[in-house]
PDB file of C-alpha atoms and ligand atoms in Angstrom:
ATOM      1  CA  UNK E   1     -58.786 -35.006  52.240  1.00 50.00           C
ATOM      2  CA  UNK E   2     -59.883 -35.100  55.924  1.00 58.00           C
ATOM      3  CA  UNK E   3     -60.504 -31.708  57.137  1.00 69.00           C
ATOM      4  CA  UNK E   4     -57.752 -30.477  60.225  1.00 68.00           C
ATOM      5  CA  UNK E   5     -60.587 -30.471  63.077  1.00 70.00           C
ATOM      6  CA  UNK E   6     -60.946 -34.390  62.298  1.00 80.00           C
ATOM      7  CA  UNK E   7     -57.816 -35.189  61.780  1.00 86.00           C
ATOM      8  CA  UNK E   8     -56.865 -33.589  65.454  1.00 85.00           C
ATOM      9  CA  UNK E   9     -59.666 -35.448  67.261  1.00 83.00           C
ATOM     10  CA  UNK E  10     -58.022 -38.419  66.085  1.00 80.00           C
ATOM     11  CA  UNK E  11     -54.690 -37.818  67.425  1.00 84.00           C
ATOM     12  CA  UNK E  12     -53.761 -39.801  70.584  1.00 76.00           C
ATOM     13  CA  UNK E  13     -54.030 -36.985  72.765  1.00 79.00           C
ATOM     14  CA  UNK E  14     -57.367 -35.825  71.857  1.00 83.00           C
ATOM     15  CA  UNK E  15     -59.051 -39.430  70.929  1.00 81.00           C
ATOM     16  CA  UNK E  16     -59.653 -39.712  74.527  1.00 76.00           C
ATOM     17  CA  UNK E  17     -61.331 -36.838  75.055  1.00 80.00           C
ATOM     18  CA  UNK E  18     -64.710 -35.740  75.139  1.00 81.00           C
ATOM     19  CA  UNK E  19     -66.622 -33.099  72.510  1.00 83.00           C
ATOM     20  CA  UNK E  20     -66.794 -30.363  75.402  1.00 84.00           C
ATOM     21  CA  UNK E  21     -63.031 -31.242  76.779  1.00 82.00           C
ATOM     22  CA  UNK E  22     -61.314 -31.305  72.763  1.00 84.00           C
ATOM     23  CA  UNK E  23     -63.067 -28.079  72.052  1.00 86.00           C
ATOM     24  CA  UNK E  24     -60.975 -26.565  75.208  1.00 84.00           C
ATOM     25  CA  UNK E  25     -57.833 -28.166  74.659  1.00 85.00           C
ATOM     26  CA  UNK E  26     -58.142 -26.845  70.942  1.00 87.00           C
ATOM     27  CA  UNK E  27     -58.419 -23.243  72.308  1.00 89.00           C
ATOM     28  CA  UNK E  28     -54.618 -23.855  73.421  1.00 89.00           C
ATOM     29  CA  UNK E  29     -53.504 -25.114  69.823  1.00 92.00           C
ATOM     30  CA  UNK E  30     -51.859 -22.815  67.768  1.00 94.00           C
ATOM     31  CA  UNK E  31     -51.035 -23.498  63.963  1.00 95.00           C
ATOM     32  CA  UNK E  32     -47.929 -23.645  62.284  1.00 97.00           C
ATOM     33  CA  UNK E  33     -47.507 -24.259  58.560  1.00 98.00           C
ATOM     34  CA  UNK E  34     -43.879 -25.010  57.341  1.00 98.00           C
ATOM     35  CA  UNK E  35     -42.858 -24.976  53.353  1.00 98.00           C
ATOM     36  CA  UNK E  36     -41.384 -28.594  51.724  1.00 97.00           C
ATOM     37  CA  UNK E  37     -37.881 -28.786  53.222  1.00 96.00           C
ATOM     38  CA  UNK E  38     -38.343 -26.349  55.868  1.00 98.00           C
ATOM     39  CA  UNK E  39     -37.136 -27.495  59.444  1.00 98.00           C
ATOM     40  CA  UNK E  40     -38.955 -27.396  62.777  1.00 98.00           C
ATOM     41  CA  UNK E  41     -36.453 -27.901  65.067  1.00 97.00           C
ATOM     42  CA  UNK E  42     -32.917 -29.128  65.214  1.00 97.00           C
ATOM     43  CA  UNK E  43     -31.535 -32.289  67.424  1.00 96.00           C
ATOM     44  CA  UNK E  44     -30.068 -30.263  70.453  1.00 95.00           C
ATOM     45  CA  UNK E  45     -32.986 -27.680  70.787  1.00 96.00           C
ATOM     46  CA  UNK E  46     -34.804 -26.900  74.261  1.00 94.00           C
ATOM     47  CA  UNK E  47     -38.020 -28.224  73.364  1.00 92.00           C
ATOM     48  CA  UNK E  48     -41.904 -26.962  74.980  1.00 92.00           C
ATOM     49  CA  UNK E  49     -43.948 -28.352  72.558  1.00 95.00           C
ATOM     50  CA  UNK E  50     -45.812 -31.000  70.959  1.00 94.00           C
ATOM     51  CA  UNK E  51     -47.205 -31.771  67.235  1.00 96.00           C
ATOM     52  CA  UNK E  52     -49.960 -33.327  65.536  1.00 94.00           C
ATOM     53  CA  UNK E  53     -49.633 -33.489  61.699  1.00 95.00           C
ATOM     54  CA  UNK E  54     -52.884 -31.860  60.307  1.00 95.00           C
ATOM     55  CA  UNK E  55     -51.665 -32.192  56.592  1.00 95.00           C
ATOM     56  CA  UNK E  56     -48.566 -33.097  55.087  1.00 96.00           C
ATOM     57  CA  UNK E  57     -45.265 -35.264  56.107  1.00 97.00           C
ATOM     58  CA  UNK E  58     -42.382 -34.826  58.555  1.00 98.00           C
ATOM     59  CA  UNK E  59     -39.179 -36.662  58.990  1.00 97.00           C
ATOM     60  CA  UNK E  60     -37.599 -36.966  61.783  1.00 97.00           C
ATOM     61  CA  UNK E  61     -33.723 -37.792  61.635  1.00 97.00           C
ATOM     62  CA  UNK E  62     -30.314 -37.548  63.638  1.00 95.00           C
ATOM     63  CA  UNK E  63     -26.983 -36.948  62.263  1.00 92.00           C
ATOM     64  CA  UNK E  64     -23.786 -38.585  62.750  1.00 89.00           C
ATOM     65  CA  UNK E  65     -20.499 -36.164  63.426  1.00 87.00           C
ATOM     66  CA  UNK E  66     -19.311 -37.030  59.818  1.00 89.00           C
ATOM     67  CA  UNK E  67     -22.678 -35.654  58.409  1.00 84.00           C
ATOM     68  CA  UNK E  68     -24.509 -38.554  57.870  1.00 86.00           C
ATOM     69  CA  UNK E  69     -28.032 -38.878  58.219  1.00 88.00           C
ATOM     70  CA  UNK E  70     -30.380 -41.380  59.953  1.00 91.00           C
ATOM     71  CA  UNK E  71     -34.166 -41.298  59.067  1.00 95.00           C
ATOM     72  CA  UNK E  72     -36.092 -42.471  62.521  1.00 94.00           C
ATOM     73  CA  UNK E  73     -39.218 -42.633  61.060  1.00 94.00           C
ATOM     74  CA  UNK E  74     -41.894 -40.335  58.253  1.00 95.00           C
ATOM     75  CA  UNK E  75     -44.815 -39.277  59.647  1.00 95.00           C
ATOM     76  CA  UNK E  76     -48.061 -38.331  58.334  1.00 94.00           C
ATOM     77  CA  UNK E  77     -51.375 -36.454  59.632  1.00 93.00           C
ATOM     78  CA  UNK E  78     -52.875 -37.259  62.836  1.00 91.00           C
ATOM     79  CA  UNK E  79     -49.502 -38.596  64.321  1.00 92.00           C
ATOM     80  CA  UNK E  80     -47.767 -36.598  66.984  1.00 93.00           C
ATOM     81  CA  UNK E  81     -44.064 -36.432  67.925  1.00 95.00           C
ATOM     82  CA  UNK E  82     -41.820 -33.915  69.969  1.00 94.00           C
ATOM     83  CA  UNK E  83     -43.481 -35.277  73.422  1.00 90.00           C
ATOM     84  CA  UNK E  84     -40.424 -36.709  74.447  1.00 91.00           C
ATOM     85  CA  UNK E  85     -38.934 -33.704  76.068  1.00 87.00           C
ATOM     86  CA  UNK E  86     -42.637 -33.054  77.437  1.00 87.00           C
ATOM     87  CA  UNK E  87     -41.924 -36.810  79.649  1.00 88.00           C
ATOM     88  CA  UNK E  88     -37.940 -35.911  80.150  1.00 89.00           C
ATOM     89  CA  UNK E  89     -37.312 -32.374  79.879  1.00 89.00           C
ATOM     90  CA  UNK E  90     -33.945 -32.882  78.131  1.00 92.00           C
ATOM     91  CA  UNK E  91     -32.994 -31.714  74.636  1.00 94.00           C
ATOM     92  CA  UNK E  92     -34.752 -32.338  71.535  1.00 95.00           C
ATOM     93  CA  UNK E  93     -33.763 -35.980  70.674  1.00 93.00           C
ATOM     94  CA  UNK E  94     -34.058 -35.426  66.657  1.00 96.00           C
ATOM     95  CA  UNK E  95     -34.625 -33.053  64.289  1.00 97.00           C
ATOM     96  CA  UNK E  96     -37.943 -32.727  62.490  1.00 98.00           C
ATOM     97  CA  UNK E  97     -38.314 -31.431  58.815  1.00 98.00           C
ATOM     98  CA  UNK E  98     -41.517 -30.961  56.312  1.00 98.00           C
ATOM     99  CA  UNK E  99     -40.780 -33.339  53.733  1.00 96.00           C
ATOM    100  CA  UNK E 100     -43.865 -31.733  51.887  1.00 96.00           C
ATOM    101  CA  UNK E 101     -45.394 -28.352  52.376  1.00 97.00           C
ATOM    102  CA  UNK E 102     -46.786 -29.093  56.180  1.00 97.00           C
ATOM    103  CA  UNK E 103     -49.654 -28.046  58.496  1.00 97.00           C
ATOM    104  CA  UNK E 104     -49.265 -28.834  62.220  1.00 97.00           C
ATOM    105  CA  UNK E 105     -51.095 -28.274  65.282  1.00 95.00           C
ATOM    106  CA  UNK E 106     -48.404 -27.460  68.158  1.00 96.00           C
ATOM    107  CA  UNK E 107     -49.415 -27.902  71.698  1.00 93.00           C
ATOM    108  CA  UNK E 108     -47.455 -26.023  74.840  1.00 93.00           C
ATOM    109  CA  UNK E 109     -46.263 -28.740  77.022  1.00 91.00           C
ATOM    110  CA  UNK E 110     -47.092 -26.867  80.226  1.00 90.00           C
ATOM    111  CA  UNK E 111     -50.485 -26.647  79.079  1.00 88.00           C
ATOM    112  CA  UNK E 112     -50.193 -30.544  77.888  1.00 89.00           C
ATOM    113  CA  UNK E 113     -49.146 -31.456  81.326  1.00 89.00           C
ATOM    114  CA  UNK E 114     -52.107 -29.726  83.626  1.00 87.00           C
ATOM    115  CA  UNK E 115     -54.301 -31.644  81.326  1.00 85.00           C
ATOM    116  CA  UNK E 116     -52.358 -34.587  81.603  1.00 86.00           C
ATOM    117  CA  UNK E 117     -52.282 -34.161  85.504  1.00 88.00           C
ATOM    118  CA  UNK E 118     -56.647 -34.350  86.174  1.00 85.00           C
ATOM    119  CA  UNK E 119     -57.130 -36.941  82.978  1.00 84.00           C
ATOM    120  CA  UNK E 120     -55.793 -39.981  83.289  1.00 86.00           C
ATOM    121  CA  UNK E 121     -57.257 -41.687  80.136  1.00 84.00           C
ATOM    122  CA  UNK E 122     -55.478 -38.706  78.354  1.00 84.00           C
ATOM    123  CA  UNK E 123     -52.051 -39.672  79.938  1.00 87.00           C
ATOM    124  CA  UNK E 124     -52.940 -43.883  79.029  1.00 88.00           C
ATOM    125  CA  UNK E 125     -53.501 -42.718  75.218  1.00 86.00           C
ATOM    126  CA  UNK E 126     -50.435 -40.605  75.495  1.00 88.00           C
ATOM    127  CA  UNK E 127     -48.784 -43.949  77.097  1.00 90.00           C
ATOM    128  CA  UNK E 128     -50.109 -46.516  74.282  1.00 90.00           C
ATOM    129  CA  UNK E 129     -48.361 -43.981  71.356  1.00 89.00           C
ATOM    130  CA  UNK E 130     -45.080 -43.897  73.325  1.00 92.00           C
ATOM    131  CA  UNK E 131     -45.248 -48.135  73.902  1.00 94.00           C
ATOM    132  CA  UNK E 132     -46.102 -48.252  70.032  1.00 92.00           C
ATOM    133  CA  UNK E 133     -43.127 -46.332  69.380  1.00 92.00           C
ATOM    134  CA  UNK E 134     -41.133 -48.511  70.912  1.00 94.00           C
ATOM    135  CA  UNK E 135     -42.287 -51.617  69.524  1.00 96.00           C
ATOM    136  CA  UNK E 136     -41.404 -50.478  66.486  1.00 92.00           C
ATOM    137  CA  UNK E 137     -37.620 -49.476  67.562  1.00 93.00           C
ATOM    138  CA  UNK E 138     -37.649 -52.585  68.384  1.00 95.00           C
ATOM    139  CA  UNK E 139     -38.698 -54.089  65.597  1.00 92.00           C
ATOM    140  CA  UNK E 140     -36.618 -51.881  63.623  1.00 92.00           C
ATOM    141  CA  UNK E 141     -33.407 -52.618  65.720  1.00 92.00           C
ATOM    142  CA  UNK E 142     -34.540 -56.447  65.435  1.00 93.00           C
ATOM    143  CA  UNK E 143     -34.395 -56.458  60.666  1.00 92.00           C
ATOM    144  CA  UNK E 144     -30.920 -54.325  61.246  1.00 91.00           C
ATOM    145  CA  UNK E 145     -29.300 -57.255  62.956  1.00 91.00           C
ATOM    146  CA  UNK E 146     -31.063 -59.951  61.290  1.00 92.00           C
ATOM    147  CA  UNK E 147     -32.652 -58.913  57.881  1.00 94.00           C
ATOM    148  CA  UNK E 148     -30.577 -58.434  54.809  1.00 95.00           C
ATOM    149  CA  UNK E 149     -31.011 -54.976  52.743  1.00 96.00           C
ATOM    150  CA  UNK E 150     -33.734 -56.002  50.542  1.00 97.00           C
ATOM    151  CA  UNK E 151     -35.801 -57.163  52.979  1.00 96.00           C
ATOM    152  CA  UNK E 152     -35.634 -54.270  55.175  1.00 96.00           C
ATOM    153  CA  UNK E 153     -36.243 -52.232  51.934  1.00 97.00           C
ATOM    154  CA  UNK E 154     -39.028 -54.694  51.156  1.00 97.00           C
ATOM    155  CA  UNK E 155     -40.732 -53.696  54.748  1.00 96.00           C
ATOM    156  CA  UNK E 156     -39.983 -50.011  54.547  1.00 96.00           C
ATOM    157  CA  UNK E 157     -42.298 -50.354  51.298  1.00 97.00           C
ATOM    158  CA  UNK E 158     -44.818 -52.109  52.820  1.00 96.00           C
ATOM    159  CA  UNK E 159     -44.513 -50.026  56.179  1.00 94.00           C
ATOM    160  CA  UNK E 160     -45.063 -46.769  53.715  1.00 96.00           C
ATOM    161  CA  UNK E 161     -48.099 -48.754  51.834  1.00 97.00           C
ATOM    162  CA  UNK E 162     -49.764 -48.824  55.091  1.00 94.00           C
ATOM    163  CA  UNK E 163     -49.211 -45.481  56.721  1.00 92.00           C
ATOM    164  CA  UNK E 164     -49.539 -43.407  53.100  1.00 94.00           C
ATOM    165  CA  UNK E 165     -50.821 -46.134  50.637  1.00 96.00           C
ATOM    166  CA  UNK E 166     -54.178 -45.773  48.629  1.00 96.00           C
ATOM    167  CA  UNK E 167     -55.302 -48.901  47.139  1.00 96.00           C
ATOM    168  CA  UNK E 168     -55.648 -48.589  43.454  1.00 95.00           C
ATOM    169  CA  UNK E 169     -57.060 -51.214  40.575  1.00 94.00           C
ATOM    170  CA  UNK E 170     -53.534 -52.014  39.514  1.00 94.00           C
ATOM    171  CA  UNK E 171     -52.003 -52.250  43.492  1.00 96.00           C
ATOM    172  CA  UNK E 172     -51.093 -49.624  46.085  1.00 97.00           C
ATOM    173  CA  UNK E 173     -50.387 -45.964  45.366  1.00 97.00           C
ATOM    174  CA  UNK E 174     -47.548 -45.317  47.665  1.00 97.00           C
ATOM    175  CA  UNK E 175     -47.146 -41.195  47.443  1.00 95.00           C
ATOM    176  CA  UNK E 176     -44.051 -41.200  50.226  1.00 95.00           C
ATOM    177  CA  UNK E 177     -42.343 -37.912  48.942  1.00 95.00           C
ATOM    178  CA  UNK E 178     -39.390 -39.124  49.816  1.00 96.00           C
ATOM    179  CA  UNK E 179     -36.095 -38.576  47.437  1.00 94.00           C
ATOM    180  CA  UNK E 180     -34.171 -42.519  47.118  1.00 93.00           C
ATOM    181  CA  UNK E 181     -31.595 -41.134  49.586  1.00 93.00           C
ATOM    182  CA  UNK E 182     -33.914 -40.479  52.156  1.00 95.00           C
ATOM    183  CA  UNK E 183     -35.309 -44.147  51.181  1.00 95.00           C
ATOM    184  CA  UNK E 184     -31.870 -45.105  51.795  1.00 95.00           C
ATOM    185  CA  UNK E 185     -31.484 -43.558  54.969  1.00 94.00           C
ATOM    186  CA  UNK E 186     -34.945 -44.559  55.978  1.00 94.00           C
ATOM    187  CA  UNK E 187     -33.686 -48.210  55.609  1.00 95.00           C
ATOM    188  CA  UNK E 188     -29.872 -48.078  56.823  1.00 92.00           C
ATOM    189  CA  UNK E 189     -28.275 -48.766  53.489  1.00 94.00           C
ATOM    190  CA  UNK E 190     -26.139 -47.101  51.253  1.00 94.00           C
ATOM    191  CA  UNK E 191     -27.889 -45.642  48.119  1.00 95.00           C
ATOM    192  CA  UNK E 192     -26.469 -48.098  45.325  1.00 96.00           C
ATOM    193  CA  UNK E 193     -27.844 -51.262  47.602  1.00 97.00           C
ATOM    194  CA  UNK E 194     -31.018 -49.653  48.207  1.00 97.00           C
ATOM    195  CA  UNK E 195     -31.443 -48.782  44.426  1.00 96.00           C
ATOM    196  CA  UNK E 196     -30.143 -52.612  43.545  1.00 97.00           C
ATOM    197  CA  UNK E 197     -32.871 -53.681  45.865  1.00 97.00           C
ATOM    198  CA  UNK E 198     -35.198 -51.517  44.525  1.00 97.00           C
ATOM    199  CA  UNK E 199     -34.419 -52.322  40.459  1.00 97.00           C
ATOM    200  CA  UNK E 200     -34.751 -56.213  41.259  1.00 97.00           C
ATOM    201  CA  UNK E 201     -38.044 -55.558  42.675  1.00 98.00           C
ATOM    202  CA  UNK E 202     -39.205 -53.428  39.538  1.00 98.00           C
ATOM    203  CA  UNK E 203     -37.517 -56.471  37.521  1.00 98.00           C
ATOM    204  CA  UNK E 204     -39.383 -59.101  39.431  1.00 97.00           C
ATOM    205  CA  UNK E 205     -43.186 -56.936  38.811  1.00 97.00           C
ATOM    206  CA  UNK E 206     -43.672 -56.199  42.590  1.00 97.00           C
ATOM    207  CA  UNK E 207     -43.454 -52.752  42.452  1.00 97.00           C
ATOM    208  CA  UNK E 208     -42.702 -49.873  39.727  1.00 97.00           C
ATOM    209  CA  UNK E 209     -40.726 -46.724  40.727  1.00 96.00           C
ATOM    210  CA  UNK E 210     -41.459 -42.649  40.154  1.00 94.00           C
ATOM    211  CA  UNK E 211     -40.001 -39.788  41.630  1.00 91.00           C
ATOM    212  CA  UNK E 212     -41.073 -39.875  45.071  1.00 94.00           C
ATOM    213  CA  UNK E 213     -43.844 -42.517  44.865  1.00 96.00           C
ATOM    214  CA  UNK E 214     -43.641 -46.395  43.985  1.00 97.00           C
ATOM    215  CA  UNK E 215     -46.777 -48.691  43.136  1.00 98.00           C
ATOM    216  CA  UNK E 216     -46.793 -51.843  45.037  1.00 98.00           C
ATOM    217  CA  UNK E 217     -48.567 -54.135  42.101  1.00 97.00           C
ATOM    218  CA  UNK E 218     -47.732 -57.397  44.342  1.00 96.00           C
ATOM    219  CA  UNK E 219     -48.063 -57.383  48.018  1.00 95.00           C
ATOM    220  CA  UNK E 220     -48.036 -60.170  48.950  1.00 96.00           C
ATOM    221  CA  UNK E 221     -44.873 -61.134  47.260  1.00 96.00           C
ATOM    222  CA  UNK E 222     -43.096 -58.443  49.029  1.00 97.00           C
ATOM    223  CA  UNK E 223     -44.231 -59.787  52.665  1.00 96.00           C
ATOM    224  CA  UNK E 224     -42.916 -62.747  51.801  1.00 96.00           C
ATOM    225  CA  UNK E 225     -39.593 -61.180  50.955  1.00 94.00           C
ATOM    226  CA  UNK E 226     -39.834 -59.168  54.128  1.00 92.00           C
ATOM    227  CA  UNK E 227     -39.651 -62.033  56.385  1.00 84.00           C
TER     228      UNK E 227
HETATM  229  P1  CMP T 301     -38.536 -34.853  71.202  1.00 83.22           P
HETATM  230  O1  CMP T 301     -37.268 -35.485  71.673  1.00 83.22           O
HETATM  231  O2  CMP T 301     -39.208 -33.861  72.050  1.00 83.22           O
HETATM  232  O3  CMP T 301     -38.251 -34.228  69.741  1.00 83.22           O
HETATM  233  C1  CMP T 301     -37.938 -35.134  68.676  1.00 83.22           C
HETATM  234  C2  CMP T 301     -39.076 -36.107  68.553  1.00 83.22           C
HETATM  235  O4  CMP T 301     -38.910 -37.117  67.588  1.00 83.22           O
HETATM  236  C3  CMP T 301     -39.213 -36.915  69.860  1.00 83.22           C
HETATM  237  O5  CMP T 301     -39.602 -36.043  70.887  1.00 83.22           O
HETATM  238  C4  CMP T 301     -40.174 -37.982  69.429  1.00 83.22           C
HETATM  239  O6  CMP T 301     -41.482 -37.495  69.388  1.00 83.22           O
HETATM  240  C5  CMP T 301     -39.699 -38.243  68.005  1.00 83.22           C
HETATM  241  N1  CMP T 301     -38.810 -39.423  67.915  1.00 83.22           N
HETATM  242  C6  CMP T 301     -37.558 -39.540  68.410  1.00 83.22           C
HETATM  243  N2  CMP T 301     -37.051 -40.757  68.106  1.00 83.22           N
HETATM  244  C7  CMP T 301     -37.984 -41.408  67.377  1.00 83.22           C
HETATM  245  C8  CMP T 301     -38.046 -42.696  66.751  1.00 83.22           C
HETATM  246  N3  CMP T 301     -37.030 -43.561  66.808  1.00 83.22           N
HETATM  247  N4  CMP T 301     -39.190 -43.028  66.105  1.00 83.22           N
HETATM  248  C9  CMP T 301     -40.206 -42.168  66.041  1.00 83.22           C
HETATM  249  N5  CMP T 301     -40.203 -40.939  66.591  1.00 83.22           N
HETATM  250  C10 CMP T 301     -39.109 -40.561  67.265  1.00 83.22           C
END
């Protein structure tokens, strides 16, 4: 496992940066470790900080008024998130949870901001996260209109294999820690279709299913059914 220090000078925000410039913006980063299910913050909170995932997963969702949940988006170490409300000061825009036991390095956004304000390679990193973001809400609004279920659950697989995926002799190890609701939510399905898609899949030999992880042992057949 990549040691914290590395995985933080990878993060957009200090990839710019220069050895003598990281080392001071480190001296503003303090540490917070959360337990597997434990939440950050809550949709609706004032927010004055920023993350970057040293270890561990978060999820970020939104809930409907009936309860409901919608999973934006899993992320993993060396990704940031809560900079939104560092751009817009406006209320937190989801709520962010440790789907596993979770190290993060949290960043003050006043103290983000004077940085920000004399480096403008900082701000262009900062700037190529946020337009990546939105590709991919894009691309994610895009398979909601126009894919069917299992090939939006065929993506979220290979999406996963990508971010959290370690290639193994019989295919990917896909450790996502995620229970088959979240999966569910993750994609915008109900549960039973999710599952369905996920059972033909297993049936097929494309993937097999445990608790919380899946091995993709055919790629490329699951691209294809992600188109
Ligand atoms: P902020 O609104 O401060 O707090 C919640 C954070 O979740 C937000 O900043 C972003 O960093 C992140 N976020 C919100 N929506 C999405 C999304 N659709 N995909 C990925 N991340 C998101």
């Amino acid at each position: 496992m990549a040691h914290a220090d590395d995985v933080l000078s990878q993060a957009p925000l200090f990839e710019a940066l220069n050895e003598e410039d990281a080392t001071a913006l480190r001296g503003d980063v303090t540490k917070v470790d959360l337990a597997r299910g434990e939440r950050l913050f809550t949709e609706g909170d004032d927010g004055d900080k920023l993350y970057i995932i040293l270890k561990g997963k978060i999820k970020l969702t939104r809930a409907a008024l009936d309860g409901r949940e919608n999973l934006l988006s899993v992320h993993g170490p060396g990704e940031m998130f809560g900079e939104l409300s560092l751009f817009d000061p406006r209320p937190r825009t989801a709520s962010a949870t440790a789907v596993t036991d979770t190290s993060l390095a949290a960043l003050a956004h006043d103290s983000v901001r004077s940085w920000l304000a004399t480096r403008p390679d900082v701000a262009m990193h900062l700037l190529a996260a946020l337009a990546q973001r939105l590709r991919r809400i894009n691309d994610v609004k895009a398979d909601l209109v126009f894919t069917d279920v299992p090939g939006r659950v065929a993506k979220a697989l290979l999406d996963l294999a990508e971010r959290f995926g370690v290639p193994q002799q019989e295919g990917i190890q896909v450790n996502h820690d995620l229970t088959q609701e979240e999966l569910a939510q993750l994609v915008g399905a109900s549960r039973e279709t999710v599952n369905k898609a996920l059972a033909d899949f297993v049936s097929r030999g494309w993937i097999q299913l445990s608790a919380k992880s899946v091995l993709v042992t055919d790629a490329e057949r699951l691209r294809r059914r992600a188109r």
